[in-house]
Short mmCIF file of C-alpha atoms in Angstrom, two decimals:
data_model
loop_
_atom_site.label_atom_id
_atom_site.label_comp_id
_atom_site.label_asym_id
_atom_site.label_seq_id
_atom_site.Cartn_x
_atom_site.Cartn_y
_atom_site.Cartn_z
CA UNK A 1 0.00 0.00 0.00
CA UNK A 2 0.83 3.55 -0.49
CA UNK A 3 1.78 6.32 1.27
CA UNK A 4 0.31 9.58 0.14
CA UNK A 5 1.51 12.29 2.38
CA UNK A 6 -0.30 15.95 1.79
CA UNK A 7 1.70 19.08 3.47
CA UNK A 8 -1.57 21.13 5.50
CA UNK A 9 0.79 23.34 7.84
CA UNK A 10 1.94 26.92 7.05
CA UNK A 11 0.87 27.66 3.39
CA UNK A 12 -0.64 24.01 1.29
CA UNK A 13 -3.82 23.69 1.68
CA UNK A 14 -4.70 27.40 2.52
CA UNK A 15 -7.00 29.96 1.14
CA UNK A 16 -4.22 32.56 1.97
CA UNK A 17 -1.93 31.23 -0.30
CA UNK A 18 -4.28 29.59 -2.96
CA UNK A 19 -7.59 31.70 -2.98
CA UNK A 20 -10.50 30.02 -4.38
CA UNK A 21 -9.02 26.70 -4.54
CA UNK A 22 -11.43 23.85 -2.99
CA UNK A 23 -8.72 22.55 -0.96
CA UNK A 24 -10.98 20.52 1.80
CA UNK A 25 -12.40 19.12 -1.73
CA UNK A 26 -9.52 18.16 -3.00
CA UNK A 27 -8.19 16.44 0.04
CA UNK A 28 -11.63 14.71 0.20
CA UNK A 29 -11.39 13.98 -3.28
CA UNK A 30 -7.62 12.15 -2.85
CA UNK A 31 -8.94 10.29 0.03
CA UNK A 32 -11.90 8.72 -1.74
CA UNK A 33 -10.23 8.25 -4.71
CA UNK A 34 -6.90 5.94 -3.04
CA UNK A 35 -9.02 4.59 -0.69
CA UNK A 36 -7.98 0.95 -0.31
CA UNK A 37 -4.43 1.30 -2.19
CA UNK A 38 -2.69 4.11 -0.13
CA UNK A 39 -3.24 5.52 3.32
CA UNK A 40 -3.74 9.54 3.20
CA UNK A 41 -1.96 11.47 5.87
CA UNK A 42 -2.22 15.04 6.73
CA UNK A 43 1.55 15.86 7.53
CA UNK A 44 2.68 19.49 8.83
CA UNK A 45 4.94 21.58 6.52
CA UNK A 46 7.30 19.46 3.81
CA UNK A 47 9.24 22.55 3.59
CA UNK A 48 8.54 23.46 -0.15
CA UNK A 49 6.33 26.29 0.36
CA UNK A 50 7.49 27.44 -2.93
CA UNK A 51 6.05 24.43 -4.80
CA UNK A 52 2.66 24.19 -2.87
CA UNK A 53 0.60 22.75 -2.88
CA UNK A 54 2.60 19.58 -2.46
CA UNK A 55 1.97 15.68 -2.01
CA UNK A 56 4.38 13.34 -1.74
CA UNK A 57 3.24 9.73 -2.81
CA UNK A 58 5.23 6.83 -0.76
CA UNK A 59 5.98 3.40 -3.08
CA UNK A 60 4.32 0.14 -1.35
CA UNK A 61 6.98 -2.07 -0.07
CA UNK A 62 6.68 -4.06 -3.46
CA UNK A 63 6.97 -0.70 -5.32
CA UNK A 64 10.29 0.15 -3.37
CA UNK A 65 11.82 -3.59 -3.88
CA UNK A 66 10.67 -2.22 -8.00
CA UNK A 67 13.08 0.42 -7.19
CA UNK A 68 10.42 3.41 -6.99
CA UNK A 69 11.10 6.48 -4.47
CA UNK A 70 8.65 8.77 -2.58
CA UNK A 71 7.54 11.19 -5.43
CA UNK A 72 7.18 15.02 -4.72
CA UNK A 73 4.63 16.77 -6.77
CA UNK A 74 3.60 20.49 -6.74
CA UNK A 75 0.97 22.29 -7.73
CA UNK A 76 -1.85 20.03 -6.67
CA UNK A 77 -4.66 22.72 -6.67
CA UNK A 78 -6.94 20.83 -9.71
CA UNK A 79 -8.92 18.12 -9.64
CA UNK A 80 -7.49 16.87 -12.94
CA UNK A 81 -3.84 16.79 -10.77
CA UNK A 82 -5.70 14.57 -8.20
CA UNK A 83 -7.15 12.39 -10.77
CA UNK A 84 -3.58 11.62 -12.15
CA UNK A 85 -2.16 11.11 -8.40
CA UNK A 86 -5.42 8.60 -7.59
CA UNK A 87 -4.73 7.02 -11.06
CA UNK A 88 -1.35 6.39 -10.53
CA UNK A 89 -2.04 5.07 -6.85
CA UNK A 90 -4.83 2.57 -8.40
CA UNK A 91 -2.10 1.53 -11.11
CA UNK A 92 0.24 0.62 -7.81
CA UNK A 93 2.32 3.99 -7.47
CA UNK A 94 6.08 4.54 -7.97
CA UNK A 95 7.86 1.48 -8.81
CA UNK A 96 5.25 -0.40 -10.36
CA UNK A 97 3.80 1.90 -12.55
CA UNK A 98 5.43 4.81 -14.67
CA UNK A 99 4.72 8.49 -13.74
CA UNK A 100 1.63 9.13 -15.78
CA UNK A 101 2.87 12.12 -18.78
CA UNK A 102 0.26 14.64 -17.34
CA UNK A 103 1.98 14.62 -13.69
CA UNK A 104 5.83 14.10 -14.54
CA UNK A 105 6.25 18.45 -14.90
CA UNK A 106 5.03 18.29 -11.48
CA UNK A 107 7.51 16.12 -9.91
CA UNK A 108 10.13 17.54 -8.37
CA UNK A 109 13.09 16.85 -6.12
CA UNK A 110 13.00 17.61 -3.03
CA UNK A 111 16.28 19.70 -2.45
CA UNK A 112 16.95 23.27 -1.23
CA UNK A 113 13.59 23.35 0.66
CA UNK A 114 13.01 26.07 2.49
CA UNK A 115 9.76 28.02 4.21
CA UNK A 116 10.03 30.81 2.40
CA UNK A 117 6.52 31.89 2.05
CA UNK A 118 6.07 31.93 5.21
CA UNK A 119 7.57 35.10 5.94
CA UNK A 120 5.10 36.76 3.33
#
């Protein structure tokens, strides 16, 4: 089973930063839709403010031994970006299935994070 980890701390998942955006919905939507393949956690700040908002999807153990890695995607403010993350999750996630084309700009890595926005 997954992992699929959604920053709700200093900036993701607020109207401050993203105004207008349904983001109760789209956490509700993300939970329905891996329901039974990944467990959804609420996790306080990833530090990539600049990226939000971000989820990280974990590979199953089976995915990992497949050589997948935790995947860090930003931008997740659409339903159609939550489709491709529930899609990819029902497919079996990183290591088992490939990065579906409409998500891969949104991966990132995860270096030089900082809280930047924060200070806004």
């Amino acid at each position: 089973m997954c992992i699929v980890r959604v920053c709700r701390d200093c900036c993701c998942g607020t109207e401050r930063k993203h105004p207008g955006v349904d983001h109760d919905g789209l956490l509700a939507r993300l939970e329905v839709g891996t329901r039974g393949r990944a467990r959804v956690l609420r996790s306080a700040c990833l530090l990539a403010c600049d990226e939000s908002n971000v989820v990280v999807v974990t590979p199953s153990v089976a995915g990992r031994r497949s050589g997948g890695r935790p995947a860090w995607v930003r931008g997740v403010l659409d339903d159609a970006t939550v489709d491709a993350i529930t899609g990819w999750v029902a497919l079996g996630g990183p290591g088992i299935a490939a990065t579906p084309e409409s998500l891969a700009p949104q991966v990132f890595a995860p270096s030089g994070l900082s809280l930047t926005w924060t200070a806004v």
